[in-house]
Coordinates of C-alpha atoms and ligand atoms in Angstrom, one line a residue:
X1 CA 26.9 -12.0 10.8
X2 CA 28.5 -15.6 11.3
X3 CA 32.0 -16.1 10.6
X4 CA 32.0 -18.9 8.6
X5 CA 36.0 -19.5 8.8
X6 CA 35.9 -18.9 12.5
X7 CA 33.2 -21.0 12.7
X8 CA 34.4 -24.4 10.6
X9 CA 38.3 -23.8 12.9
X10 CA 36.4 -23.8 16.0
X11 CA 34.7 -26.8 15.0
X12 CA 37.4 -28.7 13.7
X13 CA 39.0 -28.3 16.9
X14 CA 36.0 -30.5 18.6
X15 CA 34.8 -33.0 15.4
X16 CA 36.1 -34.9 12.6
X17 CA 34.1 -33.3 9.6
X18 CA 36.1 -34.9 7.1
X19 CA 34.1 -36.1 4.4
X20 CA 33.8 -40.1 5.0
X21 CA 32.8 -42.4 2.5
X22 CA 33.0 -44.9 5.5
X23 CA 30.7 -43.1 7.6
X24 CA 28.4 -42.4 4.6
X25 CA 28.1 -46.0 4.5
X26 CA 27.1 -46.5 8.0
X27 CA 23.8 -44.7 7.6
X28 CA 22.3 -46.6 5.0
X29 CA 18.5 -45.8 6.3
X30 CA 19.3 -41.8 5.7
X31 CA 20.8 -42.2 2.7
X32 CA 18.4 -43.8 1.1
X33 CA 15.4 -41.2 2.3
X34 CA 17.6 -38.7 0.2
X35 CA 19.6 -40.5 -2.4
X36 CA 17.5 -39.5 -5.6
X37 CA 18.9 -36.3 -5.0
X38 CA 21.9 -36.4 -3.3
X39 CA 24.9 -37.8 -4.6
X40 CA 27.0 -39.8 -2.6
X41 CA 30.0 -38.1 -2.8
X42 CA 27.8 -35.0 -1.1
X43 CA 26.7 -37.8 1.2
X44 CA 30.4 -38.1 2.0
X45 CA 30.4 -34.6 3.1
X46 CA 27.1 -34.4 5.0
X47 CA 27.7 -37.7 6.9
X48 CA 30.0 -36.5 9.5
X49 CA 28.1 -33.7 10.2
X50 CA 25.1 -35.2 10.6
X51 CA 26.2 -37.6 12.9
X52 CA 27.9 -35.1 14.7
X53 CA 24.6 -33.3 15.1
X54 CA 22.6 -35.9 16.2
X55 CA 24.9 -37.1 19.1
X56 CA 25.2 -33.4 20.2
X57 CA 21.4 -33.1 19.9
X58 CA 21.0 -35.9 22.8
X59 CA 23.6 -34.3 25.0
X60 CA 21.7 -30.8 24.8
X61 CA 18.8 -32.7 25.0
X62 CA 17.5 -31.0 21.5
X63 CA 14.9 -31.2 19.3
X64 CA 14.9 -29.8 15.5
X65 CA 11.8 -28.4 14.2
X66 CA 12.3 -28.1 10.6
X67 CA 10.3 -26.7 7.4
X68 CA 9.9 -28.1 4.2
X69 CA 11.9 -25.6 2.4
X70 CA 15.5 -27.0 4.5
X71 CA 17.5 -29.0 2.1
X72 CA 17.1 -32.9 2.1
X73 CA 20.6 -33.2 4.3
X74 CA 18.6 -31.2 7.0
X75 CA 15.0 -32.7 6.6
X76 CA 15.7 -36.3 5.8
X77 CA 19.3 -36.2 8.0
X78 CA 18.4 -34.4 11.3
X79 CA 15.0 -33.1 11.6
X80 CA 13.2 -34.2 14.3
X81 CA 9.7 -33.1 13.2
X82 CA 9.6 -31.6 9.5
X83 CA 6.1 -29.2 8.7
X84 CA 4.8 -26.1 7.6
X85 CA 4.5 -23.3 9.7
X86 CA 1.4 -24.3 11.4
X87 CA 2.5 -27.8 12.2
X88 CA 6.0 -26.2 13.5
X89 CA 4.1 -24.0 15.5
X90 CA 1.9 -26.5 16.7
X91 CA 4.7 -28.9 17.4
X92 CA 6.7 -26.0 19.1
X93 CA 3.4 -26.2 21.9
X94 CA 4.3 -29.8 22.2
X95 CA 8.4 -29.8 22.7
X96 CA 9.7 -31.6 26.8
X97 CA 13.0 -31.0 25.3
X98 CA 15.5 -28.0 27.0
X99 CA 16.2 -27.2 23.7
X100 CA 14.4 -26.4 20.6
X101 CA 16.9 -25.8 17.0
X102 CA 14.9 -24.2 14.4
X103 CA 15.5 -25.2 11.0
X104 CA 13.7 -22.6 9.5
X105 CA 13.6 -18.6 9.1
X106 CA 13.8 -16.2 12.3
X107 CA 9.8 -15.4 12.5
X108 CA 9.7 -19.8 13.4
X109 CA 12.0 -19.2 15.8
X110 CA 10.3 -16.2 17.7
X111 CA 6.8 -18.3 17.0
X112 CA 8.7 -21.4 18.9
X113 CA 9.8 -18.7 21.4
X114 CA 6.4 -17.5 22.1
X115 CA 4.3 -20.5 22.0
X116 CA 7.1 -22.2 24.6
X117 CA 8.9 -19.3 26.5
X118 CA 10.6 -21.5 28.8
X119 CA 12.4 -23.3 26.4
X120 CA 16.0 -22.6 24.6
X121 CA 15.5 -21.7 21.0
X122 CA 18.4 -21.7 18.9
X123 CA 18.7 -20.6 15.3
X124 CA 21.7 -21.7 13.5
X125 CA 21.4 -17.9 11.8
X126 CA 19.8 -15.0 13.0
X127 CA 20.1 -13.1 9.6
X128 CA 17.5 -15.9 8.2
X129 CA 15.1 -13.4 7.8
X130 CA 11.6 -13.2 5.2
X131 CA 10.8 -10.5 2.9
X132 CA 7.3 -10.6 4.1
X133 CA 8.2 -10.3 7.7
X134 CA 10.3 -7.6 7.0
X135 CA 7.3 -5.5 5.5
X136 CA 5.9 -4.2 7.9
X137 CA 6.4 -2.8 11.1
X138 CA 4.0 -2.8 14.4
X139 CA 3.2 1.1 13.0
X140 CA 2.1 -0.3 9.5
X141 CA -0.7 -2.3 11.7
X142 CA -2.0 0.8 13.6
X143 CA -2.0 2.4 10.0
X144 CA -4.5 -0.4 8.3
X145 CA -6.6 0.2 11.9
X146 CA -7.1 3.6 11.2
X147 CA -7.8 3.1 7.7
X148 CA -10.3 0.5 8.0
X149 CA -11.3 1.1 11.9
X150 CA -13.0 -1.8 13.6
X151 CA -11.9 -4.1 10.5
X152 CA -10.0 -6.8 12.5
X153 CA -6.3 -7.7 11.7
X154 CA -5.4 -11.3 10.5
X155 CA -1.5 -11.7 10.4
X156 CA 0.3 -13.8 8.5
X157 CA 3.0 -15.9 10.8
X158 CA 5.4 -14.5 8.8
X159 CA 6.2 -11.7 10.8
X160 CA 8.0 -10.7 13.4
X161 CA 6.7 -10.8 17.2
X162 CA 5.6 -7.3 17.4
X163 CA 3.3 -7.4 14.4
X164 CA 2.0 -10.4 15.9
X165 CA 1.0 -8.8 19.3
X166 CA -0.4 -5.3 17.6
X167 CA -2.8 -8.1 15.2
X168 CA -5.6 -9.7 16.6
X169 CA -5.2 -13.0 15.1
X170 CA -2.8 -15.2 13.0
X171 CA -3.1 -17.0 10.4
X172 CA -0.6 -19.5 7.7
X173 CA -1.0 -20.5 4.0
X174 CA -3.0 -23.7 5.5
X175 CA -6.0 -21.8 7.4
X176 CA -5.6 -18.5 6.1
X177 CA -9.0 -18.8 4.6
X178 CA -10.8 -20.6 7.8
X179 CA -9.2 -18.1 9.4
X180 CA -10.7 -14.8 7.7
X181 CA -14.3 -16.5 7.3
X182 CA -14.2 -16.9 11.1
X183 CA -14.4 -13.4 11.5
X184 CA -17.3 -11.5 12.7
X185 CA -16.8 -8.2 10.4
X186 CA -17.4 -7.8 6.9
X187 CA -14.5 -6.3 6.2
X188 CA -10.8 -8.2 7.1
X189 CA -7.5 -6.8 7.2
X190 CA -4.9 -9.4 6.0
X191 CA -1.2 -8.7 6.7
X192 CA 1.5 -8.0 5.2
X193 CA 1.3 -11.0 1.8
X194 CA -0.9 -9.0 -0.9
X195 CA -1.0 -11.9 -3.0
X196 CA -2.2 -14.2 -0.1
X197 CA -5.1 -12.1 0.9
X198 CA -5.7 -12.0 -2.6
X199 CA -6.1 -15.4 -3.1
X200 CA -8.1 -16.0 0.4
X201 CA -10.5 -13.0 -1.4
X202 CA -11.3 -15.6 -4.0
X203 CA -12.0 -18.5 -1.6
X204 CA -14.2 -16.4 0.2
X205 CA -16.1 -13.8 -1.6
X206 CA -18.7 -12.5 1.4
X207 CA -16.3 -10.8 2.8
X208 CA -14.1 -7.8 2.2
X209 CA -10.4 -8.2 2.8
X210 CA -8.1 -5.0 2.3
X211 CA -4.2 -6.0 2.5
X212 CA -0.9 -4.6 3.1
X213 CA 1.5 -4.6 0.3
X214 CA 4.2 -7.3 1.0
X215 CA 5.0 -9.9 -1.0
X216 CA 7.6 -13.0 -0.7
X217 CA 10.2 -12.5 -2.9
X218 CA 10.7 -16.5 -3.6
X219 CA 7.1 -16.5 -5.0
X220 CA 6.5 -13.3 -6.9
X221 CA 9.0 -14.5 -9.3
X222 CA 6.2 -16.5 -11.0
X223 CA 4.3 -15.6 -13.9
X224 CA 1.2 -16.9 -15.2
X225 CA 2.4 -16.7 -18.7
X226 CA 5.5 -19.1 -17.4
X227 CA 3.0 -21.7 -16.0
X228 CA 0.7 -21.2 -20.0
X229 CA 3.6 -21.5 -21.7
X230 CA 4.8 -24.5 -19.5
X231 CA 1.4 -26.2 -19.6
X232 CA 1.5 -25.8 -23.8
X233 CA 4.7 -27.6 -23.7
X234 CA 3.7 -30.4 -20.9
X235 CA -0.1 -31.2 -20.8
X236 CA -0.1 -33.3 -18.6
X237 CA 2.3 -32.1 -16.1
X238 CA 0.2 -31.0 -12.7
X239 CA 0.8 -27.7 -11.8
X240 CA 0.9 -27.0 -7.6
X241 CA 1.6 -23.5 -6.6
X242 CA 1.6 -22.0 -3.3
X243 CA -0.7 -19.7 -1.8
X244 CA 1.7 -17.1 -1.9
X245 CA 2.2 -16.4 -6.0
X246 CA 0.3 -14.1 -7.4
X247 CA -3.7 -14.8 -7.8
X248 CA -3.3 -15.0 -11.6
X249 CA -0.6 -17.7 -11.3
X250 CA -3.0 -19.8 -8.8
X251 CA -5.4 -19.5 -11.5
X252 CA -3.1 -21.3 -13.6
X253 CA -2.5 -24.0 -11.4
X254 CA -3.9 -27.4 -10.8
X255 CA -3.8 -27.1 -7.2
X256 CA -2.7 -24.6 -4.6
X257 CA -1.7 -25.3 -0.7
X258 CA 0.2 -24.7 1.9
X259 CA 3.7 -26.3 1.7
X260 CA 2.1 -29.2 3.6
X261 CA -1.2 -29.1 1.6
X262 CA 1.3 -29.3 -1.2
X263 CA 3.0 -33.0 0.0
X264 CA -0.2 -34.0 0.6
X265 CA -2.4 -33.2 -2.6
X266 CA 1.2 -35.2 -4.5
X267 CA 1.2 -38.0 -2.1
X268 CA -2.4 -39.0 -2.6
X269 CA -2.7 -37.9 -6.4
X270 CA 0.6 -39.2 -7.6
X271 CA 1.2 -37.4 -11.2
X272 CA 3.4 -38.5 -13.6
X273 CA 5.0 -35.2 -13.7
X274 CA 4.3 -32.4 -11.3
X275 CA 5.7 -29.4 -11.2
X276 CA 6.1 -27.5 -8.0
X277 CA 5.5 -23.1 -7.8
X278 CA 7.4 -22.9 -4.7
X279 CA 11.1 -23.1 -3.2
X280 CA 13.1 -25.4 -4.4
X281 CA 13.9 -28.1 -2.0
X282 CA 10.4 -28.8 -1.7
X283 CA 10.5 -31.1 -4.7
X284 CA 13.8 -32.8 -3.4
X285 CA 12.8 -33.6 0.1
X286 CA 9.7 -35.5 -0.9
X287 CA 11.2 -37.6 -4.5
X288 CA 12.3 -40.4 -2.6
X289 CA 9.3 -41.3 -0.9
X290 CA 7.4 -40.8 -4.0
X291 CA 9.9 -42.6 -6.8
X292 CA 7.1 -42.9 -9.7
X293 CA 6.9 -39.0 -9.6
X294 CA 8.8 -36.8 -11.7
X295 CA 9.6 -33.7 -10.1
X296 CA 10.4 -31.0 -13.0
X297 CA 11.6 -27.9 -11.0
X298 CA 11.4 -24.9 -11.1
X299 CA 14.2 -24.2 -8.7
X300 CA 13.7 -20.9 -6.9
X301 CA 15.9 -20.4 -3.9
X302 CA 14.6 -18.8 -0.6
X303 CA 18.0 -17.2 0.3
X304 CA 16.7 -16.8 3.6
X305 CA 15.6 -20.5 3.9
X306 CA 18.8 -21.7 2.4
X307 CA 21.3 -19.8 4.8
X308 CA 20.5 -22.9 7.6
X309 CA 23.4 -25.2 6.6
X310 CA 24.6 -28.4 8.7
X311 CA 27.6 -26.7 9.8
X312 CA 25.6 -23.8 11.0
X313 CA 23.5 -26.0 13.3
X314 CA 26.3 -27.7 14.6
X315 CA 27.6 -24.6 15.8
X316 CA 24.9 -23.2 17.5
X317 CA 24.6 -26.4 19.1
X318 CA 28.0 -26.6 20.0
X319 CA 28.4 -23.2 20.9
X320 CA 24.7 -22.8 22.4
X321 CA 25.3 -19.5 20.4
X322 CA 22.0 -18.2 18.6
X323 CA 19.0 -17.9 21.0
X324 CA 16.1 -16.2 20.4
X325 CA 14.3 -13.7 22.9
X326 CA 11.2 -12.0 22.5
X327 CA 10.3 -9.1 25.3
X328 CA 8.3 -11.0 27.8
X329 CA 5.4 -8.3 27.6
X330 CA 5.5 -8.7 23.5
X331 CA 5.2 -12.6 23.5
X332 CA 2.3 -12.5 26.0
X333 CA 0.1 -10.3 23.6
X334 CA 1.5 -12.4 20.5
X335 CA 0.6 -15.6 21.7
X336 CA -2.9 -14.8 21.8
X337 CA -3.2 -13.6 18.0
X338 CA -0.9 -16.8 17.4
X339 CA -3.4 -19.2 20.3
X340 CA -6.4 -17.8 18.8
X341 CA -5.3 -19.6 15.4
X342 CA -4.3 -22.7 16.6
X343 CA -7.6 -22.5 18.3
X344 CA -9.8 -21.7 15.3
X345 CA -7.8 -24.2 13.3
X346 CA -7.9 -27.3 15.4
X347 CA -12.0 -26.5 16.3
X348 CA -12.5 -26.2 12.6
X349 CA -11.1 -29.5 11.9
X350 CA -12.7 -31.2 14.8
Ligands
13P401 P1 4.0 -22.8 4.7 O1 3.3 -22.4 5.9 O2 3.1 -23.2 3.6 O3 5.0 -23.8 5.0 O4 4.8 -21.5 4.2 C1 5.8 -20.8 4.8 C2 6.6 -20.0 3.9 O5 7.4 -19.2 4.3 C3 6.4 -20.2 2.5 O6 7.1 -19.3 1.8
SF4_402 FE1 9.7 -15.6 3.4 FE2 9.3 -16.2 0.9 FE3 11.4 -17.2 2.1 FE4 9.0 -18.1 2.8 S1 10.0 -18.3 0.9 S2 10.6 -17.5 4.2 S3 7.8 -16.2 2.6 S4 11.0 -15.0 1.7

């Protein structure tokens, strides 16, 4: 566990983090990517550190690879690349840099790790965990295999490295579907996200998926009778959940997507309302560069997602503390199941 007062000494021995109206003012062109939903005397805070970031991110010669669920001082202030999981991953192929930061929960970080093993992958917070990836265990795969024997494994990326090397292939919220019609056998075994298998059951009905019992604890929360009761209120609100809620909540909604699918179904059919089934800061990173949508909560937390704070990647920049290692022998068998869905996903849209 970090110690956040050790931590902020240490680093006021280096940088002036001072909150600076002045300095706020000198970075206009972030400001106003974030300024619908952050006020300027938070700016004030954030500004030093994000300037402090992005000059130490040149000397380390860093890159951030961010989600969507960061907060709008990470995404819009210092992300390099910004995505879901499979554009993170896919980006992670893709980094020159020494140094990758991962904005994002620990099973991002190992994925980074694997895909591009000779790289330095920092997260600002190692306890950043999932409540999916935490699940299961490699054991819990060999116990679907000898349920279901010859059924073959499709694993959720969130998970940890060594359920990734015991599954034959991966999958996110944005192929999970492609993914599991791909398959040869009749019968699929989706890890460890319940409700996600259940949903992919609906999109594709010829074949028989059997799950593990996992479930995100951000997106469980949901009801279908909160979305009913919402829609009697606000008719015309759209309704975007992701993939991740359970199947009767999907029913409920207008659309359902990965948290990229979700940016882009908004972007192109610009409601006069929406309202977004997922973390939080999804709705905040994306207001500004969609001003003639209203973005009406709801305004569930990941409290894994949110423990990645400025101040926590500047230290693990500063400090170079924070690297993530996955046994050589482990990421060599996890790359394929994690390969093998890049691959199916970028011949499937080619
Ligand atoms: P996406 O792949 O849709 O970004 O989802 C990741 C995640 O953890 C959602 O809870
Ligand atoms: Fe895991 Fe859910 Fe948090 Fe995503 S939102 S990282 S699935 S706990």
């Amino acid at each position: 566990m970090l110690d956040l007062t050790d931590i902020r000494s240490e680093l006021g021995n280096h940088y002036d983090l001072a909150p600076s109206v002045d300095l706020a003012a000198e970075m206009p062109e972030i400001y106003a990517r974030m300024d619908r939903v952050v006020s300027p005397p938070d700016f004030a805070i954030y500004a030093p550190y994000i300037k402090a970031i992005n000059a130490l991110k040149k000397e380390r010669n860093a890159v951030i690879l961010a989600h969507n669920y960061m907060t709008p001082q990470i995404y819009h202030g210092i992300a390099d690349v910004v995505g879901d999981s499979l554009q993170l991953a896919i980006e992670a192929t893709r980094v020159e840099a020494d140094v990758i930061v991962q904005c994002g929960v620990h099973f991002m970080a190992e994925t980074s790790k694997i895909l591009n093993p000779s790289k330095t992958v920092l997260i600002p917070d190692m306890d950043a965990g999932c409540s999916l990836a935490e699940s299961i265990t490699a054991e819990g795969i060999a116990e679907m295999r000898a349920k279901y024997p010859g059924a073959p494994v499709v694993t959720y990326v969130n998970t940890t490295a060594e359920v990734k090397a015991a599954s034959d292939i991966c999958c996110t919220s944005s192929n999970a579907a492609q993914i599991v019609a791909a398959q040869e056998s009749d019968t699929v075994i989706m890890t460890p996200d319940k409700y996600l298998a259940q949903n992919v059951a609906k999109d594709v009905p010829h074949k028989r998926i059997v799950w593990w019992d996992g479930a995100c604890i951000v997106h469980e929360q949901f009801t279908a009778q909160d979305l009913r009761d919402f829609r009697a209120s606000e008719p015309t609100t759209r309704i975007i959940a992701h993939p991740e809620c359970p199947p009767d909540v999907v029913a409920e909604a207008d659309f359902s997507g990965s948290t990229s699918g979700i940016i882009d179904y908004v972007n192109s059919e610009r409601p006069e309302k929406a309202l977004l089934v997922t973390e939080c800061s999804m709705g905040s990173n994306i207001a500004n560069a969609m001003p003639d949508v209203d973005f009406v909560g709801p305004c569930n937390m990941c409290p894994f997602m949110k423990m990645i704070t400025l101040e926590k990647v500047l230290w693990t920049l500063h400090s170079m503390q924070g690297a993530v290692e996955v046994d050589p022998e482990v990421a060599d068998r996890a790359r394929v199941a994690v390969q093998r869905m890049i691959d199916v996903s970028r011949a499937q849209a080619a």
